Amino acid sequence: GQCLIQGNWPSKNIQEAFGTVKMVMYLIVPVAALIGAYSHMLVVLKNRSKVVPVRQVSSESNTISQAQLNLTKVMIIVAVSFLISWIPSNVYYLLVNLRLRNITYSQPLYYMFLFLTFINSCINPMIYAAKMKEFRKALGSLTSSLISWTQSTV
């Protein structure tokens, strides 16, 4: 048999509509949700920092400020990695379906962009592990629990 990557569309209009809807659902909606959620988180963090009076600057409030700054950095890194890994494949998919360029799914560029989307799933835990001490502790605890459980079942 022969494996066909591209399907046969009933009409060019349906193919273009599907490509556009897919880009909206796979890129525009998630980016809007990401922006909305992260904006809300930043507003909440900013409001929490206003609760502590400036005169009462202590090591605890300084630690909270550092944690807020670290969380903001993590959010930005996660958002940028999402955009870098998902925009190329979605734009490529849209171009194929709109037939604006002479490109197909069998070209190496498509596979490179597809690989980027897979990498995004692997990057997030690495970002959290690199930037958040609590995540590293929880991961270490989970790993040691799994090792103990595996050894007890053998």
mmCIF file with all atom_site columns, N, CA, C and O in Angstrom, residues 83-126:
data_model
loop_
_atom_site.group_PDB
_atom_site.id
_atom_site.type_symbol
_atom_site.label_atom_id
_atom_site.label_alt_id
_atom_site.label_comp_id
_atom_site.label_asym_id
_atom_site.label_entity_id
_atom_site.label_seq_id
_atom_site.pdbx_PDB_ins_code
_atom_site.Cartn_x
_atom_site.Cartn_y
_atom_site.Cartn_z
_atom_site.occupancy
_atom_site.B_iso_or_equiv
_atom_site.pdbx_formal_charge
_atom_site.auth_seq_id
_atom_site.auth_comp_id
_atom_site.auth_asym_id
_atom_site.auth_atom_id
_atom_site.pdbx_PDB_model_num
ATOM 1   N N  . LEU A 1 83  ? 5.166  29.697 21.970 1.00 0.00 ? 83  LEU A N  1
ATOM 2   C CA . LEU A 1 83  ? 5.044  30.425 20.699 1.00 0.00 ? 83  LEU A CA 1
ATOM 3   C C  . LEU A 1 83  ? 6.079  29.952 19.685 1.00 0.00 ? 83  LEU A C  1
ATOM 4   O O  . LEU A 1 83  ? 5.749  29.725 18.513 1.00 0.00 ? 83  LEU A O  1
ATOM 5   N N  . ILE A 1 84  ? 7.310  29.793 20.120 1.00 0.00 ? 84  ILE A N  1
ATOM 6   C CA . ILE A 1 84  ? 8.377  29.357 19.210 1.00 0.00 ? 84  ILE A CA 1
ATOM 7   C C  . ILE A 1 84  ? 8.093  27.967 18.655 1.00 0.00 ? 84  ILE A C  1
ATOM 8   O O  . ILE A 1 84  ? 8.359  27.684 17.490 1.00 0.00 ? 84  ILE A O  1
ATOM 9   N N  . SER A 1 85  ? 7.526  27.103 19.472 1.00 0.00 ? 85  SER A N  1
ATOM 10  C CA . SER A 1 85  ? 7.328  25.738 19.011 1.00 0.00 ? 85  SER A CA 1
ATOM 11  C C  . SER A 1 85  ? 6.022  25.516 18.257 1.00 0.00 ? 85  SER A C  1
ATOM 12  O O  . SER A 1 85  ? 5.930  24.585 17.465 1.00 0.00 ? 85  SER A O  1
ATOM 13  N N  . TRP A 1 86  ? 5.019  26.347 18.458 1.00 0.00 ? 86  TRP A N  1
ATOM 14  C CA . TRP A 1 86  ? 3.728  26.107 17.802 1.00 0.00 ? 86  TRP A CA 1
ATOM 15  C C  . TRP A 1 86  ? 3.437  27.002 16.598 1.00 0.00 ? 86  TRP A C  1
ATOM 16  O O  . TRP A 1 86  ? 2.701  26.595 15.696 1.00 0.00 ? 86  TRP A O  1
ATOM 17  N N  . ILE A 1 87  ? 3.962  28.201 16.556 1.00 0.00 ? 87  ILE A N  1
ATOM 18  C CA . ILE A 1 87  ? 3.660  29.102 15.438 1.00 0.00 ? 87  ILE A CA 1
ATOM 19  C C  . ILE A 1 87  ? 4.119  28.536 14.092 1.00 0.00 ? 87  ILE A C  1
ATOM 20  O O  . ILE A 1 87  ? 3.340  28.536 13.133 1.00 0.00 ? 87  ILE A O  1
ATOM 21  N N  . PRO A 1 88  ? 5.342  28.029 13.959 1.00 0.00 ? 88  PRO A N  1
ATOM 22  C CA . PRO A 1 88  ? 5.771  27.559 12.638 1.00 0.00 ? 88  PRO A CA 1
ATOM 23  C C  . PRO A 1 88  ? 4.878  26.473 12.039 1.00 0.00 ? 88  PRO A C  1
ATOM 24  O O  . PRO A 1 88  ? 4.492  26.554 10.874 1.00 0.00 ? 88  PRO A O  1
ATOM 25  N N  . SER A 1 89  ? 4.519  25.460 12.832 1.00 0.00 ? 89  SER A N  1
ATOM 26  C CA . SER A 1 89  ? 3.711  24.373 12.273 1.00 0.00 ? 89  SER A CA 1
ATOM 27  C C  . SER A 1 89  ? 2.305  24.845 11.911 1.00 0.00 ? 89  SER A C  1
ATOM 28  O O  . SER A 1 89  ? 1.735  24.396 10.913 1.00 0.00 ? 89  SER A O  1
ATOM 29  N N  . ASN A 1 90  ? 1.748  25.751 12.713 1.00 0.00 ? 90  ASN A N  1
ATOM 30  C CA . ASN A 1 90  ? 0.413  26.248 12.401 1.00 0.00 ? 90  ASN A CA 1
ATOM 31  C C  . ASN A 1 90  ? 0.403  27.134 11.163 1.00 0.00 ? 90  ASN A C  1
ATOM 32  O O  . ASN A 1 90  ? -0.521 27.058 10.349 1.00 0.00 ? 90  ASN A O  1
ATOM 33  N N  . VAL A 1 91  ? 1.417  27.949 11.009 1.00 0.00 ? 91  VAL A N  1
ATOM 34  C CA . VAL A 1 91  ? 1.515  28.777 9.802  1.00 0.00 ? 91  VAL A CA 1
ATOM 35  C C  . VAL A 1 91  ? 1.731  27.883 8.579  1.00 0.00 ? 91  VAL A C  1
ATOM 36  O O  . VAL A 1 91  ? 1.103  28.085 7.536  1.00 0.00 ? 91  VAL A O  1
ATOM 37  N N  . TYR A 1 92  ? 2.573  26.881 8.729  1.00 0.00 ? 92  TYR A N  1
ATOM 38  C CA . TYR A 1 92  ? 2.823  25.941 7.631  1.00 0.00 ? 92  TYR A CA 1
ATOM 39  C C  . TYR A 1 92  ? 1.527  25.238 7.233  1.00 0.00 ? 92  TYR A C  1
ATOM 40  O O  . TYR A 1 92  ? 1.191  25.123 6.053  1.00 0.00 ? 92  TYR A O  1
ATOM 41  N N  . TYR A 1 93  ? 0.789  24.745 8.228  1.00 0.00 ? 93  TYR A N  1
ATOM 42  C CA . TYR A 1 93  ? -0.473 24.054 7.970  1.00 0.00 ? 93  TYR A CA 1
ATOM 43  C C  . TYR A 1 93  ? -1.453 24.971 7.249  1.00 0.00 ? 93  TYR A C  1
ATOM 44  O O  . TYR A 1 93  ? -2.140 24.559 6.311  1.00 0.00 ? 93  TYR A O  1
ATOM 45  N N  . LEU A 1 94  ? -1.523 26.221 7.694  1.00 0.00 ? 94  LEU A N  1
ATOM 46  C CA . LEU A 1 94  ? -2.418 27.182 7.052  1.00 0.00 ? 94  LEU A CA 1
ATOM 47  C C  . LEU A 1 94  ? -2.007 27.435 5.601  1.00 0.00 ? 94  LEU A C  1
ATOM 48  O O  . LEU A 1 94  ? -2.847 27.466 4.704  1.00 0.00 ? 94  LEU A O  1
ATOM 49  N N  . LEU A 1 95  ? -0.712 27.587 5.368  1.00 0.00 ? 95  LEU A N  1
ATOM 50  C CA . LEU A 1 95  ? -0.227 27.812 4.002  1.00 0.00 ? 95  LEU A CA 1
ATOM 51  C C  . LEU A 1 95  ? -0.545 26.631 3.091  1.00 0.00 ? 95  LEU A C  1
ATOM 52  O O  . LEU A 1 95  ? -0.902 26.818 1.923  1.00 0.00 ? 95  LEU A O  1
ATOM 53  N N  . VAL A 1 96  ? -0.419 25.407 3.606  1.00 0.00 ? 96  VAL A N  1
ATOM 54  C CA . VAL A 1 96  ? -0.755 24.222 2.808  1.00 0.00 ? 96  VAL A CA 1
ATOM 55  C C  . VAL A 1 96  ? -2.230 24.255 2.443  1.00 0.00 ? 96  VAL A C  1
ATOM 56  O O  . VAL A 1 96  ? -2.599 24.041 1.287  1.00 0.00 ? 96  VAL A O  1
ATOM 57  N N  . ASN A 1 97  ? -3.081 24.544 3.423  1.00 0.00 ? 97  ASN A N  1
ATOM 58  C CA . ASN A 1 97  ? -4.524 24.504 3.170  1.00 0.00 ? 97  ASN A CA 1
ATOM 59  C C  . ASN A 1 97  ? -5.028 25.688 2.349  1.00 0.00 ? 97  ASN A C  1
ATOM 60  O O  . ASN A 1 97  ? -6.018 25.564 1.631  1.00 0.00 ? 97  ASN A O  1
ATOM 61  N N  . LEU A 1 98  ? -4.370 26.817 2.448  1.00 0.00 ? 98  LEU A N  1
ATOM 62  C CA . LEU A 1 98  ? -4.769 27.968 1.626  1.00 0.00 ? 98  LEU A CA 1
ATOM 63  C C  . LEU A 1 98  ? -4.112 27.920 0.243  1.00 0.00 ? 98  LEU A C  1
ATOM 64  O O  . LEU A 1 98  ? -4.431 28.722 -0.622 1.00 0.00 ? 98  LEU A O  1
ATOM 65  N N  . ARG A 1 99  ? -3.155 27.002 0.106  1.00 0.00 ? 99  ARG A N  1
ATOM 66  C CA . ARG A 1 99  ? -2.428 26.820 -1.156 1.00 0.00 ? 99  ARG A CA 1
ATOM 67  C C  . ARG A 1 99  ? -1.758 28.109 -1.623 1.00 0.00 ? 99  ARG A C  1
ATOM 68  O O  . ARG A 1 99  ? -1.734 28.425 -2.797 1.00 0.00 ? 99  ARG A O  1
ATOM 69  N N  . LEU A 1 100 ? -1.216 28.852 -0.651 1.00 0.00 ? 100 LEU A N  1
ATOM 70  C CA . LEU A 1 100 ? -0.534 30.107 -0.978 1.00 0.00 ? 100 LEU A CA 1
ATOM 71  C C  . LEU A 1 100 ? 0.893  29.866 -1.457 1.00 0.00 ? 100 LEU A C  1
ATOM 72  O O  . LEU A 1 100 ? 1.484  30.700 -2.121 1.00 0.00 ? 100 LEU A O  1
ATOM 73  N N  . ARG A 1 101 ? 1.454  28.764 -1.073 1.00 0.00 ? 101 ARG A N  1
ATOM 74  C CA . ARG A 1 101 ? 2.811  28.396 -1.488 1.00 0.00 ? 101 ARG A CA 1
ATOM 75  C C  . ARG A 1 101 ? 2.761  26.982 -2.043 1.00 0.00 ? 101 ARG A C  1
ATOM 76  O O  . ARG A 1 101 ? 1.847  26.216 -1.761 1.00 0.00 ? 101 ARG A O  1
ATOM 77  N N  . ASN A 1 102 ? 3.767  26.618 -2.776 1.00 0.00 ? 102 ASN A N  1
ATOM 78  C CA . ASN A 1 102 ? 3.840  25.267 -3.321 1.00 0.00 ? 102 ASN A CA 1
ATOM 79  C C  . ASN A 1 102 ? 4.524  24.360 -2.292 1.00 0.00 ? 102 ASN A C  1
ATOM 80  O O  . ASN A 1 102 ? 5.647  23.922 -2.486 1.00 0.00 ? 102 ASN A O  1
ATOM 81  N N  . ILE A 1 103 ? 3.819  24.102 -1.182 1.00 0.00 ? 103 ILE A N  1
ATOM 82  C CA . ILE A 1 103 ? 4.376  23.267 -0.125 1.00 0.00 ? 103 ILE A CA 1
ATOM 83  C C  . ILE A 1 103 ? 3.428  22.111 0.156  1.00 0.00 ? 103 ILE A C  1
ATOM 84  O O  . ILE A 1 103 ? 2.227  22.205 -0.053 1.00 0.00 ? 103 ILE A O  1
ATOM 85  N N  . THR A 1 104 ? 4.006  21.017 0.644  1.00 0.00 ? 104 THR A N  1
ATOM 86  C CA . THR A 1 104 ? 3.219  19.827 0.983  1.00 0.00 ? 104 THR A CA 1
ATOM 87  C C  . THR A 1 104 ? 3.690  19.300 2.336  1.00 0.00 ? 104 THR A C  1
ATOM 88  O O  . THR A 1 104 ? 4.682  19.768 2.895  1.00 0.00 ? 104 THR A O  1
ATOM 89  N N  . TYR A 1 105 ? 2.976  18.282 2.807  1.00 0.00 ? 105 TYR A N  1
ATOM 90  C CA . TYR A 1 105 ? 3.348  17.668 4.087  1.00 0.00 ? 105 TYR A CA 1
ATOM 91  C C  . TYR A 1 105 ? 4.519  16.705 3.969  1.00 0.00 ? 105 TYR A C  1
ATOM 92  O O  . TYR A 1 105 ? 4.988  16.197 4.973  1.00 0.00 ? 105 TYR A O  1
ATOM 93  N N  . SER A 1 106 ? 4.978  16.449 2.785  1.00 0.00 ? 106 SER A N  1
ATOM 94  C CA . SER A 1 106 ? 6.088  15.513 2.608  1.00 0.00 ? 106 SER A CA 1
ATOM 95  C C  . SER A 1 106 ? 7.445  16.209 2.569  1.00 0.00 ? 106 SER A C  1
ATOM 96  O O  . SER A 1 106 ? 8.464  15.563 2.385  1.00 0.00 ? 106 SER A O  1
ATOM 97  N N  . GLN A 1 107 ? 7.461  17.513 2.768  1.00 0.00 ? 107 GLN A N  1
ATOM 98  C CA . GLN A 1 107 ? 8.724  18.248 2.737  1.00 0.00 ? 107 GLN A CA 1
ATOM 99  C C  . GLN A 1 107 ? 9.398  18.216 4.119  1.00 0.00 ? 107 GLN A C  1
ATOM 100 O O  . GLN A 1 107 ? 8.720  18.209 5.148  1.00 0.00 ? 107 GLN A O  1
ATOM 101 N N  . PRO A 1 108 ? 10.723 18.200 4.154  1.00 0.00 ? 108 PRO A N  1
ATOM 102 C CA . PRO A 1 108 ? 11.447 18.140 5.429  1.00 0.00 ? 108 PRO A CA 1
ATOM 103 C C  . PRO A 1 108 ? 11.099 19.286 6.390  1.00 0.00 ? 108 PRO A C  1
ATOM 104 O O  . PRO A 1 108 ? 11.101 19.085 7.614  1.00 0.00 ? 108 PRO A O  1
ATOM 105 N N  . LEU A 1 109 ? 10.780 20.448 5.863  1.00 0.00 ? 109 LEU A N  1
ATOM 106 C CA . LEU A 1 109 ? 10.435 21.581 6.711  1.00 0.00 ? 109 LEU A CA 1
ATOM 107 C C  . LEU A 1 109 ? 9.212  21.271 7.577  1.00 0.00 ? 109 LEU A C  1
ATOM 108 O O  . LEU A 1 109 ? 9.157  21.640 8.750  1.00 0.00 ? 109 LEU A O  1
ATOM 109 N N  . TYR A 1 110 ? 8.243  20.565 7.004  1.00 0.00 ? 110 TYR A N  1
ATOM 110 C CA . TYR A 1 110 ? 7.053  20.182 7.773  1.00 0.00 ? 110 TYR A CA 1
ATOM 111 C C  . TYR A 1 110 ? 7.440  19.315 8.962  1.00 0.00 ? 110 TYR A C  1
ATOM 112 O O  . TYR A 1 110 ? 6.956  19.516 10.074 1.00 0.00 ? 110 TYR A O  1
ATOM 113 N N  . TYR A 1 111 ? 8.313  18.346 8.750  1.00 0.00 ? 111 TYR A N  1
ATOM 114 C CA . TYR A 1 111 ? 8.723  17.438 9.823  1.00 0.00 ? 111 TYR A CA 1
ATOM 115 C C  . TYR A 1 111 ? 9.522  18.169 10.897 1.00 0.00 ? 111 TYR A C  1
ATOM 116 O O  . TYR A 1 111 ? 9.419  17.850 12.083 1.00 0.00 ? 111 TYR A O  1
ATOM 117 N N  . MET A 1 112 ? 10.299 19.148 10.487 1.00 0.00 ? 112 MET A N  1
ATOM 118 C CA . MET A 1 112 ? 11.042 19.951 11.460 1.00 0.00 ? 112 MET A CA 1
ATOM 119 C C  . MET A 1 112 ? 10.064 20.741 12.343 1.00 0.00 ? 112 MET A C  1
ATOM 120 O O  . MET A 1 112 ? 10.203 20.774 13.568 1.00 0.00 ? 112 MET A O  1
ATOM 121 N N  . PHE A 1 113 ? 9.056  21.352 11.731 1.00 0.00 ? 113 PHE A N  1
ATOM 122 C CA . PHE A 1 113 ? 8.070  22.110 12.501 1.00 0.00 ? 113 PHE A CA 1
ATOM 123 C C  . PHE A 1 113 ? 7.244  21.189 13.398 1.00 0.00 ? 113 PHE A C  1
ATOM 124 O O  . PHE A 1 113 ? 6.923  21.542 14.531 1.00 0.00 ? 113 PHE A O  1
ATOM 125 N N  . LEU A 1 114 ? 6.920  20.016 12.913 1.00 0.00 ? 114 LEU A N  1
ATOM 126 C CA . LEU A 1 114 ? 6.185  19.042 13.713 1.00 0.00 ? 114 LEU A CA 1
ATOM 127 C C  . LEU A 1 114 ? 7.011  18.611 14.919 1.00 0.00 ? 114 LEU A C  1
ATOM 128 O O  . LEU A 1 114 ? 6.489  18.493 16.038 1.00 0.00 ? 114 LEU A O  1
ATOM 129 N N  . PHE A 1 115 ? 8.294  18.415 14.700 1.00 0.00 ? 115 PHE A N  1
ATOM 130 C CA . PHE A 1 115 ? 9.207  18.056 15.797 1.00 0.00 ? 115 PHE A CA 1
ATOM 131 C C  . PHE A 1 115 ? 9.233  19.153 16.864 1.00 0.00 ? 115 PHE A C  1
ATOM 132 O O  . PHE A 1 115 ? 9.265  18.860 18.059 1.00 0.00 ? 115 PHE A O  1
ATOM 133 N N  . LEU A 1 116 ? 9.208  20.413 16.435 1.00 0.00 ? 116 LEU A N  1
ATOM 134 C CA . LEU A 1 116 ? 9.170  21.522 17.395 1.00 0.00 ? 116 LEU A CA 1
ATOM 135 C C  . LEU A 1 116 ? 7.948  21.444 18.306 1.00 0.00 ? 116 LEU A C  1
ATOM 136 O O  . LEU A 1 116 ? 8.048  21.722 19.500 1.00 0.00 ? 116 LEU A O  1
ATOM 137 N N  . THR A 1 117 ? 6.805  21.061 17.752 1.00 0.00 ? 117 THR A N  1
ATOM 138 C CA . THR A 1 117 ? 5.606  20.964 18.590 1.00 0.00 ? 117 THR A CA 1
ATOM 139 C C  . THR A 1 117 ? 5.753  19.847 19.614 1.00 0.00 ? 117 THR A C  1
ATOM 140 O O  . THR A 1 117 ? 5.302  19.985 20.747 1.00 0.00 ? 117 THR A O  1
ATOM 141 N N  . PHE A 1 118 ? 6.402  18.751 19.245 1.00 0.00 ? 118 PHE A N  1
ATOM 142 C CA . PHE A 1 118 ? 6.628  17.667 20.192 1.00 0.00 ? 118 PHE A CA 1
ATOM 143 C C  . PHE A 1 118 ? 7.612  18.092 21.286 1.00 0.00 ? 118 PHE A C  1
ATOM 144 O O  . PHE A 1 118 ? 7.452  17.739 22.445 1.00 0.00 ? 118 PHE A O  1
ATOM 145 N N  . ILE A 1 119 ? 8.618  18.842 20.897 1.00 0.00 ? 119 ILE A N  1
ATOM 146 C CA . ILE A 1 119 ? 9.624  19.309 21.852 1.00 0.00 ? 119 ILE A CA 1
ATOM 147 C C  . ILE A 1 119 ? 8.990  20.167 22.937 1.00 0.00 ? 119 ILE A C  1
ATOM 148 O O  . ILE A 1 119 ? 9.406  20.141 24.092 1.00 0.00 ? 119 ILE A O  1
ATOM 149 N N  . ASN A 1 120 ? 7.950  20.924 22.584 1.00 0.00 ? 120 ASN A N  1
ATOM 150 C CA . ASN A 1 120 ? 7.300  21.795 23.559 1.00 0.00 ? 120 ASN A CA 1
ATOM 151 C C  . ASN A 1 120 ? 6.804  21.013 24.771 1.00 0.00 ? 120 ASN A C  1
ATOM 152 O O  . ASN A 1 120 ? 6.881  21.497 25.898 1.00 0.00 ? 120 ASN A O  1
ATOM 153 N N  . SER A 1 121 ? 6.330  19.797 24.570 1.00 0.00 ? 121 SER A N  1
ATOM 154 C CA . SER A 1 121 ? 5.863  18.967 25.681 1.00 0.00 ? 121 SER A CA 1
ATOM 155 C C  . SER A 1 121 ? 6.998  18.578 26.611 1.00 0.00 ? 121 SER A C  1
ATOM 156 O O  . SER A 1 121 ? 6.787  18.368 27.800 1.00 0.00 ? 121 SER A O  1
ATOM 157 N N  . CYS A 1 122 ? 8.192  18.487 26.077 1.00 0.00 ? 122 CYS A N  1
ATOM 158 C CA . CYS A 1 122 ? 9.353  18.108 26.887 1.00 0.00 ? 122 CYS A CA 1
ATOM 159 C C  . CYS A 1 122 ? 10.008 19.312 27.563 1.00 0.00 ? 122 CYS A C  1
ATOM 160 O O  . CYS A 1 122 ? 10.647 19.160 28.599 1.00 0.00 ? 122 CYS A O  1
ATOM 161 N N  . ILE A 1 123 ? 9.848  20.474 26.972 1.00 0.00 ? 123 ILE A N  1
ATOM 162 C CA . ILE A 1 123 ? 10.529 21.662 27.473 1.00 0.00 ? 123 ILE A CA 1
ATOM 163 C C  . ILE A 1 123 ? 9.940  22.163 28.791 1.00 0.00 ? 123 ILE A C  1
ATOM 164 O O  . ILE A 1 123 ? 10.677 22.545 29.691 1.00 0.00 ? 123 ILE A O  1
ATOM 165 N N  . ASN A 1 124 ? 8.618  22.157 28.920 1.00 0.00 ? 124 ASN A N  1
ATOM 166 C CA . ASN A 1 124 ? 7.989  22.740 30.106 1.00 0.00 ? 124 ASN A CA 1
ATOM 167 C C  . ASN A 1 124 ? 8.479  22.147 31.424 1.00 0.00 ? 124 ASN A C  1
ATOM 168 O O  . ASN A 1 124 ? 8.845  22.897 32.331 1.00 0.00 ? 124 ASN A O  1
ATOM 169 N N  . PRO A 1 125 ? 8.526  20.811 31.584 1.00 0.00 ? 125 PRO A N  1
ATOM 170 C CA . PRO A 1 125 ? 9.062  20.281 32.845 1.00 0.00 ? 125 PRO A CA 1
ATOM 171 C C  . PRO A 1 125 ? 10.511 20.701 33.098 1.00 0.00 ? 125 PRO A C  1
ATOM 172 O O  . PRO A 1 125 ? 10.901 20.944 34.241 1.00 0.00 ? 125 PRO A O  1
ATOM 173 N N  . MET A 1 126 ? 11.286 20.816 32.018 1.00 0.00 ? 126 MET A N  1
ATOM 174 C CA . MET A 1 126 ? 12.683 21.248 32.179 1.00 0.00 ? 126 MET A CA 1
ATOM 175 C C  . MET A 1 126 ? 12.754 22.701 32.653 1.00 0.00 ? 126 MET A C  1
ATOM 176 O O  . MET A 1 126 ? 13.593 23.051 33.480 1.00 0.00 ? 126 MET A O  1
#
